[in-house]
PDB file of C-alpha atoms in Angstrom:
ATOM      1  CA  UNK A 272     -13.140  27.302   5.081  1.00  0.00           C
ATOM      2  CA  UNK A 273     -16.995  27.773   6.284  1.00  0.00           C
ATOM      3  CA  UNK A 274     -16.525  25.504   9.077  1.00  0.00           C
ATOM      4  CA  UNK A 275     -13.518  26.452  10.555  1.00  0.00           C
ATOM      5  CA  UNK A 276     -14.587  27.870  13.193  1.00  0.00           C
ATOM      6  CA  UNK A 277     -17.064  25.471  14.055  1.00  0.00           C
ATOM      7  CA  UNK A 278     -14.757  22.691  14.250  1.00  0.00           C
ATOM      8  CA  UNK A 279     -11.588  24.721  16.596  1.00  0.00           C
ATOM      9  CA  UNK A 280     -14.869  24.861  18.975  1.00  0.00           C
ATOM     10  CA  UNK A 281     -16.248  21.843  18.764  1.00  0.00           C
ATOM     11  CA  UNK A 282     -12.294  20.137  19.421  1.00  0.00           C
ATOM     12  CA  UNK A 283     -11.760  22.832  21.938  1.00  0.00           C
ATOM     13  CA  UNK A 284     -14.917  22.012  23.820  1.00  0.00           C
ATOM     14  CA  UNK A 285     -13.887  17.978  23.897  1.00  0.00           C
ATOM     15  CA  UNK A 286     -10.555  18.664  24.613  1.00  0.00           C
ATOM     16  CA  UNK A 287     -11.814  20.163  27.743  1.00  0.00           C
ATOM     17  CA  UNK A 288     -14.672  17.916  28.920  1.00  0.00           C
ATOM     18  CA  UNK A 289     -12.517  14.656  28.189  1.00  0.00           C
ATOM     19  CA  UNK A 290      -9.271  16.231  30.240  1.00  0.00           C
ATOM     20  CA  UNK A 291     -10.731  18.546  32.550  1.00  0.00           C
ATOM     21  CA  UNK A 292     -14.044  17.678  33.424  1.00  0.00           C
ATOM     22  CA  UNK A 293     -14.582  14.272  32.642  1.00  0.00           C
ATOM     23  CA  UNK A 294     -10.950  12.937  33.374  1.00  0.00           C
ATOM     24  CA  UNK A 295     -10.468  10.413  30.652  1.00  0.00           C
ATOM     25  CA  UNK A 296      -7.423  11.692  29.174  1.00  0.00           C
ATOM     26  CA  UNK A 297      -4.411  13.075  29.893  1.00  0.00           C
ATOM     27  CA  UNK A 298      -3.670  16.532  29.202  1.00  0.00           C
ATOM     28  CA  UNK A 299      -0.450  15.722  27.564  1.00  0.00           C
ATOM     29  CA  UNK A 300      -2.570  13.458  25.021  1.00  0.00           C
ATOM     30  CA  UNK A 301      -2.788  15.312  21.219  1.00  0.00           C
ATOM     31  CA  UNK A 302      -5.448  16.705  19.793  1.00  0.00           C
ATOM     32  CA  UNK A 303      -6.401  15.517  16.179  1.00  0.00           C
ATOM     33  CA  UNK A 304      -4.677  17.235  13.487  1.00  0.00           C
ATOM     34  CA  UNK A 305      -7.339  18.986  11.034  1.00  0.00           C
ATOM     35  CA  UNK A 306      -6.148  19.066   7.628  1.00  0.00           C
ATOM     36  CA  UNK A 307      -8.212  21.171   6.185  1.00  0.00           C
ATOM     37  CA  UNK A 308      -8.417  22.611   2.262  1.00  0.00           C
ATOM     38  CA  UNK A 309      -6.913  25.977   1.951  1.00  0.00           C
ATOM     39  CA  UNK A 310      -6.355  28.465  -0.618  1.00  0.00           C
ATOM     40  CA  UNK A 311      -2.956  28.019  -0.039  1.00  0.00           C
ATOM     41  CA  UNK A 312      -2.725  24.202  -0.022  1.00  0.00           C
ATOM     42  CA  UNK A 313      -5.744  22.796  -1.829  1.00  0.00           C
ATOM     43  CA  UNK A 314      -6.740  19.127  -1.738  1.00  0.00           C
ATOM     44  CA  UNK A 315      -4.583  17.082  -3.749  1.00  0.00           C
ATOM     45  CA  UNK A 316      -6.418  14.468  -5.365  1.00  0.00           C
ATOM     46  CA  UNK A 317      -4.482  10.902  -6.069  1.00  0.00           C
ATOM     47  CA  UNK A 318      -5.998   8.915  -8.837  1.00  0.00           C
ATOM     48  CA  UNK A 319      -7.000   4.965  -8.281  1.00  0.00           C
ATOM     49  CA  UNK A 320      -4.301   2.335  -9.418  1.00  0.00           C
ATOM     50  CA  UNK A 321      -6.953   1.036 -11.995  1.00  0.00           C
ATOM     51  CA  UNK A 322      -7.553   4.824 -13.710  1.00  0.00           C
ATOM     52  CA  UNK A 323      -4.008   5.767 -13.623  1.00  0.00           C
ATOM     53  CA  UNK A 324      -2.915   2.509 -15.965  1.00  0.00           C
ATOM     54  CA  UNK A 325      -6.075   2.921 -17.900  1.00  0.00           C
ATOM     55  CA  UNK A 326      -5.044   6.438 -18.647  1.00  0.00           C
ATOM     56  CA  UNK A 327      -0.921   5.302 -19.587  1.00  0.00           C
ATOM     57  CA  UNK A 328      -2.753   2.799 -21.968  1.00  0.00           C
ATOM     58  CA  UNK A 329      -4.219   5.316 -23.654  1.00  0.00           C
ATOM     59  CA  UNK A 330      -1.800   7.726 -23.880  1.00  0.00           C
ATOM     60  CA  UNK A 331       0.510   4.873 -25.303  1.00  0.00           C
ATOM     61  CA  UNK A 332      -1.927   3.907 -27.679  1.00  0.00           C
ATOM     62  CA  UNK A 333      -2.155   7.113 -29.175  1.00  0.00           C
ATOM     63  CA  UNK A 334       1.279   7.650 -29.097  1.00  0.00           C
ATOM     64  CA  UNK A 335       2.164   4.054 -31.244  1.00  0.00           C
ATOM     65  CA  UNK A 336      -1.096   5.264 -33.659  1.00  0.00           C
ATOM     66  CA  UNK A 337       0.831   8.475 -34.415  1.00  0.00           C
ATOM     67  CA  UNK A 338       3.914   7.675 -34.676  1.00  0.00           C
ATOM     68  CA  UNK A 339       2.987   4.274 -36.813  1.00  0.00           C
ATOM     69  CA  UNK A 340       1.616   6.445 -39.330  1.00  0.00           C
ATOM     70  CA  UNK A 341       4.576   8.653 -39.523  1.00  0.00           C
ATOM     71  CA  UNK A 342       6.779   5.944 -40.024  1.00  0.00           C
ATOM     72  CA  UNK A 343       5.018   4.028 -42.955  1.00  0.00           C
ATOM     73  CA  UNK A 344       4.413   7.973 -44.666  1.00  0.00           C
ATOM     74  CA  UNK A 345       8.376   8.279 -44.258  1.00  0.00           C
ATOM     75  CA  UNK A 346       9.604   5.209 -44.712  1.00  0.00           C
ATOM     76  CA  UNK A 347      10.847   4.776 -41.257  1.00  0.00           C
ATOM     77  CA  UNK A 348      12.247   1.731 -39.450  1.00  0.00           C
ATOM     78  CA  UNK A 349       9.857  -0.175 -37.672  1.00  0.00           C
ATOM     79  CA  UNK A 350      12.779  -2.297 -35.889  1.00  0.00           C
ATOM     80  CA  UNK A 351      14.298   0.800 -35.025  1.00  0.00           C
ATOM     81  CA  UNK A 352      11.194   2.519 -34.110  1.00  0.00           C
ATOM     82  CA  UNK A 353      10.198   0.401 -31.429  1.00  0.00           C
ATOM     83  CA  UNK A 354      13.759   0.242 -29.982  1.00  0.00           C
ATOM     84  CA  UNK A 355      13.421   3.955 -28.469  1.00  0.00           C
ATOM     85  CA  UNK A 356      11.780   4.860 -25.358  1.00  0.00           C
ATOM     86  CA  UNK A 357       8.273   5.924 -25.345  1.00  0.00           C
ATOM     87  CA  UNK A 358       7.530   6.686 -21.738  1.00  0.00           C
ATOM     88  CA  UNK A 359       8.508  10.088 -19.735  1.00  0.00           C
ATOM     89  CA  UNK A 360      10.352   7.662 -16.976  1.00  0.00           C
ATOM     90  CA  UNK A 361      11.645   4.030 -17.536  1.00  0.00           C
ATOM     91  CA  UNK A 362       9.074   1.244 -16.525  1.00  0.00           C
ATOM     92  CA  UNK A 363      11.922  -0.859 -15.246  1.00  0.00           C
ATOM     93  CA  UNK A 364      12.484   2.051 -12.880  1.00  0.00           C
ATOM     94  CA  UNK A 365       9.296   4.360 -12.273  1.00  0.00           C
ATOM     95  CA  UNK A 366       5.817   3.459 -11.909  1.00  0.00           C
ATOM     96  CA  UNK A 367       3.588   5.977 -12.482  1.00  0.00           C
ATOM     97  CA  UNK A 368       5.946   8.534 -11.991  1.00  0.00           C
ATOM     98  CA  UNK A 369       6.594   7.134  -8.396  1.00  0.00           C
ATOM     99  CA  UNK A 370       9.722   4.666  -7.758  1.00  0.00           C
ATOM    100  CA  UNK A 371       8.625   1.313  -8.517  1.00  0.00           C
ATOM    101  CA  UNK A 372       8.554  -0.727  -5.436  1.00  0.00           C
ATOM    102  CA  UNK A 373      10.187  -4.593  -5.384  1.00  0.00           C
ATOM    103  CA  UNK A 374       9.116  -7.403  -3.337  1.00  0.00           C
ATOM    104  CA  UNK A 375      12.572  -8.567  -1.192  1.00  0.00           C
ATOM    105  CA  UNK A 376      11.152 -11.577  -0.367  1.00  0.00           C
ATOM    106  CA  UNK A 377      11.191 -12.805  -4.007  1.00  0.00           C
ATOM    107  CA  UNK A 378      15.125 -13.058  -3.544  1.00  0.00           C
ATOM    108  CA  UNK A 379      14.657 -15.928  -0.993  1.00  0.00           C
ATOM    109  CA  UNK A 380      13.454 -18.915  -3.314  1.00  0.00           C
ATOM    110  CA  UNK A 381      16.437 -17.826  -5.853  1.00  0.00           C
ATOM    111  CA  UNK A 382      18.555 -17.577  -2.563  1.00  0.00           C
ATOM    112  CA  UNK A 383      17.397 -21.051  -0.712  1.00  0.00           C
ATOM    113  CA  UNK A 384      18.130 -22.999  -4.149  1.00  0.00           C
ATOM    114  CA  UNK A 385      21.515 -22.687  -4.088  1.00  0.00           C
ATOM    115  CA  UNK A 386      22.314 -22.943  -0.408  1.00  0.00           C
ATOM    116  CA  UNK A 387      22.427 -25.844   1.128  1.00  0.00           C
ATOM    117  CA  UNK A 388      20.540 -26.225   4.830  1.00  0.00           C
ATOM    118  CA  UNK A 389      22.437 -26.747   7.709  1.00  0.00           C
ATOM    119  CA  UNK A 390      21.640 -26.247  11.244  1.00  0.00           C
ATOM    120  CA  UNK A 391      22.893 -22.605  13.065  1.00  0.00           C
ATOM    121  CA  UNK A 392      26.235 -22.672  14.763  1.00  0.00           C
ATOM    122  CA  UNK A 393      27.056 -21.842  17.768  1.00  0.00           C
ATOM    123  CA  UNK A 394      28.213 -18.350  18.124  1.00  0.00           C
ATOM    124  CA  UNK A 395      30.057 -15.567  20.539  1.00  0.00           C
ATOM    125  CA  UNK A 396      28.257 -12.647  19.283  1.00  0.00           C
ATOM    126  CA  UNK A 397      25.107 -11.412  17.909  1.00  0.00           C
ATOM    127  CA  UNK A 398      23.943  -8.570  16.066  1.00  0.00           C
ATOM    128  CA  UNK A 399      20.288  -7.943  16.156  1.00  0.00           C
ATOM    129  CA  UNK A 400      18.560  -5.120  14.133  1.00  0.00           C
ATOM    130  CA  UNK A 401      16.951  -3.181  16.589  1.00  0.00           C
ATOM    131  CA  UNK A 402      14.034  -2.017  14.315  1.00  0.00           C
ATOM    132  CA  UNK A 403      13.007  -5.171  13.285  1.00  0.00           C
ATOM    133  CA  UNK A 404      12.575  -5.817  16.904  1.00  0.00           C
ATOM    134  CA  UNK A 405      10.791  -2.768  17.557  1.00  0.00           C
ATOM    135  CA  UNK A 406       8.615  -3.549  14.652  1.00  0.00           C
ATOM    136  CA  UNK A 407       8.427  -7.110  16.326  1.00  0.00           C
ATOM    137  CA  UNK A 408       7.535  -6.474  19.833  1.00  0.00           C
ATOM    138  CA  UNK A 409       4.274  -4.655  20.623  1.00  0.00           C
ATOM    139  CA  UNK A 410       3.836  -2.753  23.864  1.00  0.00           C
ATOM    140  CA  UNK A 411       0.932  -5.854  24.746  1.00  0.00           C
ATOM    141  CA  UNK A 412       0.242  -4.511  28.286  1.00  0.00           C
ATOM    142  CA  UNK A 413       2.872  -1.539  29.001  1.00  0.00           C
ATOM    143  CA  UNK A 414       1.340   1.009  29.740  1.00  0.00           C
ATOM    144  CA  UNK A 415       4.601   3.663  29.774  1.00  0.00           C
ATOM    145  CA  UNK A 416       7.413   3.628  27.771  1.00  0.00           C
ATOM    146  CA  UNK A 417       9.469   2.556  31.316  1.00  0.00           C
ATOM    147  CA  UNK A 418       7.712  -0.754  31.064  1.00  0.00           C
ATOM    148  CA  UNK A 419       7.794  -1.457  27.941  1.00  0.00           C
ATOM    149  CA  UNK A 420      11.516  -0.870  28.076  1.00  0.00           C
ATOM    150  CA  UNK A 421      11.718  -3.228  31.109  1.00  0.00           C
ATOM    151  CA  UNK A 422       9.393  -5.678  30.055  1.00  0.00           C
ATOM    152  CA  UNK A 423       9.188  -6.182  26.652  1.00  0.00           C
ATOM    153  CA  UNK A 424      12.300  -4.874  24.924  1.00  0.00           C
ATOM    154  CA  UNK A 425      15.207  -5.741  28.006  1.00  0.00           C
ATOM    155  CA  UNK A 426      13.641  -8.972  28.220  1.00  0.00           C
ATOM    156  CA  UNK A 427      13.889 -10.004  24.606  1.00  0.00           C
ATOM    157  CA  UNK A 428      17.496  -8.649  24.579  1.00  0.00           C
ATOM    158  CA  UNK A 429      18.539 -10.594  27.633  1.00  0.00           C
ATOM    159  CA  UNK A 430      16.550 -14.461  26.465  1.00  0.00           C
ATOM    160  CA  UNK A 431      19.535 -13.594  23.663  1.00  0.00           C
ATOM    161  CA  UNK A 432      22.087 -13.676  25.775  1.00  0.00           C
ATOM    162  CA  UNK A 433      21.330 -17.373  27.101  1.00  0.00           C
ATOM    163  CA  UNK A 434      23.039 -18.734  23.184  1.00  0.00           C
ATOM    164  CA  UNK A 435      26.030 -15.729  22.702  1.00  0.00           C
ATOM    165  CA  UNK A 436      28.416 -13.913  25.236  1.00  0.00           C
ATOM    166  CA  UNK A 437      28.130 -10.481  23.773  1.00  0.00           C
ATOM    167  CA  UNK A 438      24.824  -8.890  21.707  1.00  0.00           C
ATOM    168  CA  UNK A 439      25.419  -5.716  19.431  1.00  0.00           C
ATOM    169  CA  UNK A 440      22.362  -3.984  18.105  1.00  0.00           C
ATOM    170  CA  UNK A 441      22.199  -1.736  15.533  1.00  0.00           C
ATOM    171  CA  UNK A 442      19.750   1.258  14.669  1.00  0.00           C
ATOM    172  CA  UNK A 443      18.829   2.804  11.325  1.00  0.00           C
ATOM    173  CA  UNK A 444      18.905   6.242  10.662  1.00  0.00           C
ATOM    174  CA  UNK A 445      15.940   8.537   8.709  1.00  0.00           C
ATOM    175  CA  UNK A 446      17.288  11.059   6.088  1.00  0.00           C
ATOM    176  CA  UNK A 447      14.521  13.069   3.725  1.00  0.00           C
ATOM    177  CA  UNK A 448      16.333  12.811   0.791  1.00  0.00           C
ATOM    178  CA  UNK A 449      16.866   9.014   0.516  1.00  0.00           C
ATOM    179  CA  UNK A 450      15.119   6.257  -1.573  1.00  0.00           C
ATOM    180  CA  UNK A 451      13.945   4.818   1.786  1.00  0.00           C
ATOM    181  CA  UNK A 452      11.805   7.893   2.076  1.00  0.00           C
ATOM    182  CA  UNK A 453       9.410   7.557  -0.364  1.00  0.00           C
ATOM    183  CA  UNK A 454       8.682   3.865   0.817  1.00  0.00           C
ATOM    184  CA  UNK A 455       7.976   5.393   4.293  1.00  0.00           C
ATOM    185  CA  UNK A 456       5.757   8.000   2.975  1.00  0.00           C
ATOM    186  CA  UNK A 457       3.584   5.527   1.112  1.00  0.00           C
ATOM    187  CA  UNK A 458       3.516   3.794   4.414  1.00  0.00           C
ATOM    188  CA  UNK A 459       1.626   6.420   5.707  1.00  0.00           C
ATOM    189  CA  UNK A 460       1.695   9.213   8.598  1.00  0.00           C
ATOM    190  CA  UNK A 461       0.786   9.230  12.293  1.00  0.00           C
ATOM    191  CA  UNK A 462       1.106  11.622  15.037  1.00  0.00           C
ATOM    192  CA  UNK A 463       3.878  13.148  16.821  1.00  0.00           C
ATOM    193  CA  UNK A 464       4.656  12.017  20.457  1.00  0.00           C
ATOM    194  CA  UNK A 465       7.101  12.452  23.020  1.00  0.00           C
ATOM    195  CA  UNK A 466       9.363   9.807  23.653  1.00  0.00           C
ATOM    196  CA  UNK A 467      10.345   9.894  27.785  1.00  0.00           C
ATOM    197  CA  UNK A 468      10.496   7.090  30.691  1.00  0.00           C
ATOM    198  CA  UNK A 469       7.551   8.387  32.400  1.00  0.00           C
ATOM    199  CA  UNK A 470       5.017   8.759  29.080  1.00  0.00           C
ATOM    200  CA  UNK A 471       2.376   6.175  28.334  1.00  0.00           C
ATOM    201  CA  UNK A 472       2.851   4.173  25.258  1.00  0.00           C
ATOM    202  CA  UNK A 473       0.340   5.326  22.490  1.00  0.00           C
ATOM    203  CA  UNK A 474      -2.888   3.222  21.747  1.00  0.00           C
ATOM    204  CA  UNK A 475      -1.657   2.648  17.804  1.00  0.00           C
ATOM    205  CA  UNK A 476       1.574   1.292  17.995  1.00  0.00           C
ATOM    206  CA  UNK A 477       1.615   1.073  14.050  1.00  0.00           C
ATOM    207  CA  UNK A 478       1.164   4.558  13.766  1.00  0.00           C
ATOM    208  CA  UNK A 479       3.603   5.963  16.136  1.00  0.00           C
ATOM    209  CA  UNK A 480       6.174   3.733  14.187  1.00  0.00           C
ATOM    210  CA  UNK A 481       5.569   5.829  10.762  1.00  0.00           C
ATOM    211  CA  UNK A 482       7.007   8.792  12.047  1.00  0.00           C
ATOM    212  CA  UNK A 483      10.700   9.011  11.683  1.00  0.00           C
ATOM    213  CA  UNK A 484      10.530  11.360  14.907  1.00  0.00           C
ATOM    214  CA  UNK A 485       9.053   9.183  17.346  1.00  0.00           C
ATOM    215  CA  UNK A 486      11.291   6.718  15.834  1.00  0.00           C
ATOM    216  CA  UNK A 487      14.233   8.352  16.511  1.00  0.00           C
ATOM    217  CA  UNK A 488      14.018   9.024  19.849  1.00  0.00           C
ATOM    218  CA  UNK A 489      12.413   5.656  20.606  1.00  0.00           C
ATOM    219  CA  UNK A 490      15.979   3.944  19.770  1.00  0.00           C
ATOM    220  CA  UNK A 491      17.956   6.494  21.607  1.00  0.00           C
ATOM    221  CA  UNK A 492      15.894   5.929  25.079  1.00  0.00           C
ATOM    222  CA  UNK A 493      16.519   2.111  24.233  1.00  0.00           C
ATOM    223  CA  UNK A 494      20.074   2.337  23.053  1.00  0.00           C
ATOM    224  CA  UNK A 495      20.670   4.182  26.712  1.00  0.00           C
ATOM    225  CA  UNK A 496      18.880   1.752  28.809  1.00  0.00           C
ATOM    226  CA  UNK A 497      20.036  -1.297  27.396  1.00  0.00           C
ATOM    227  CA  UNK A 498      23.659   0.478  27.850  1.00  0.00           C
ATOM    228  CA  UNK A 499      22.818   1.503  31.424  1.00  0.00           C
ATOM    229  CA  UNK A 500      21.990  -1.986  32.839  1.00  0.00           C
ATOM    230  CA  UNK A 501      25.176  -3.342  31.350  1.00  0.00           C
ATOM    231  CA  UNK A 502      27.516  -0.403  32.665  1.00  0.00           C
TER     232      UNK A 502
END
């Protein structure tokens, strides 16, 4: 709170000197967000990996030492006992109260065993997830959002066309309340940017990606121009 001020001046004075007087920005380009601790919104602090299972340990330990005792003072089932559920949230499910994340690509050796290998087929059509591409293709030297549309993405999409007759690409969607979400937040957050023909590209490709935003109207301006140059 002391140094509020200090830093709205100190951001206010770059943002002028880099834009204005210096000329090594554009004025369109953000400022940094400040998060800082309010009264309102204090920090949050997340406990390590390591301190958060050290602390279930314990709390399951004590819970099996009380409950042991109770059940040899009243007689109690031991093979019944341990049959209950001891945690606030399943294991299978939850970890640390957050849902537990599986690794996909532990499907493809249980996958690859039982099929057998055979060489791809020739096809008429192909359907191409248009995220994974995204996620695929950095901007490398586009410096707009027009050339990386032109150079990078258009080009990929047409070297495609040279094995099928017709390409189909699909585009995911970003609602808050699904369990995509919270993989996405854990991912991380980056900064707001408009999406338009005649924008530069940001620096961090990585972190324009996290933001469901920027994501958003990334495929649209791609789902138009790949339309447009096929109309």
């Amino acid at each position: 709170m002391k140094s509020v001020k200090e830093t709205g001046y100190d951001q206010y004075t770059t943002f002028v000197k880099e834009r204005f007087v210096d000329q090594k920005k554009p004025i369109t380009d953000p400022m940094k967000m400040n998060k800082l601790p309010m009264f309102s919104r204090p920090p949050t602090k997340v406990p390590s990996k390591q301190k958060a299972q050290l602390t279930a340990l314990k709390e399951d330990s004590a819970l099996f030492s009380r409950l042991y005792i109770v059940c040899q003072s009243r007689e109690g089932d031991l093979q019944n006992f341990f049959k209950q559920e001891n945690q606030p949230s399943p294991p299978s499910l939850l970890q640390q109260g957050q849902l537990r994340q599986s690794n996909k690509a532990d499907l493809v050796k249980c996958l690859t065993d039982h099929i057998d290998v055979v060489e791809c087929p020739q096809v008429d059509a192909k359907i191409i997830d248009g995220v994974v591409v995204v996620q695929m293709l950095n901007p490398k030297t586009a410096s707009t959002f027009r050339e990386y549309v032109a150079t990078v993405f258009i080009r990929y999409v047409t070297s495609q066309l040279q094995s099928a007759q017709r390409i189909d690409i699909i585009w995911d969607t970003y609602k808050d309340d699904s369990l995509q979400s919270c993989t996405r937040d854990r991912r991380g957050s980056g900064a707001r940017h408009r999406v338009a023909l005649s924008v530069k590209v940001p620096p961090n490709w990585k972190s324009f990606l996290r933001v469901n935003e920027n994501k958003t109207e990334l495929f649209r301006l791609l789902a138009e121009e790949v339309i447009a140059i096929h109309a």
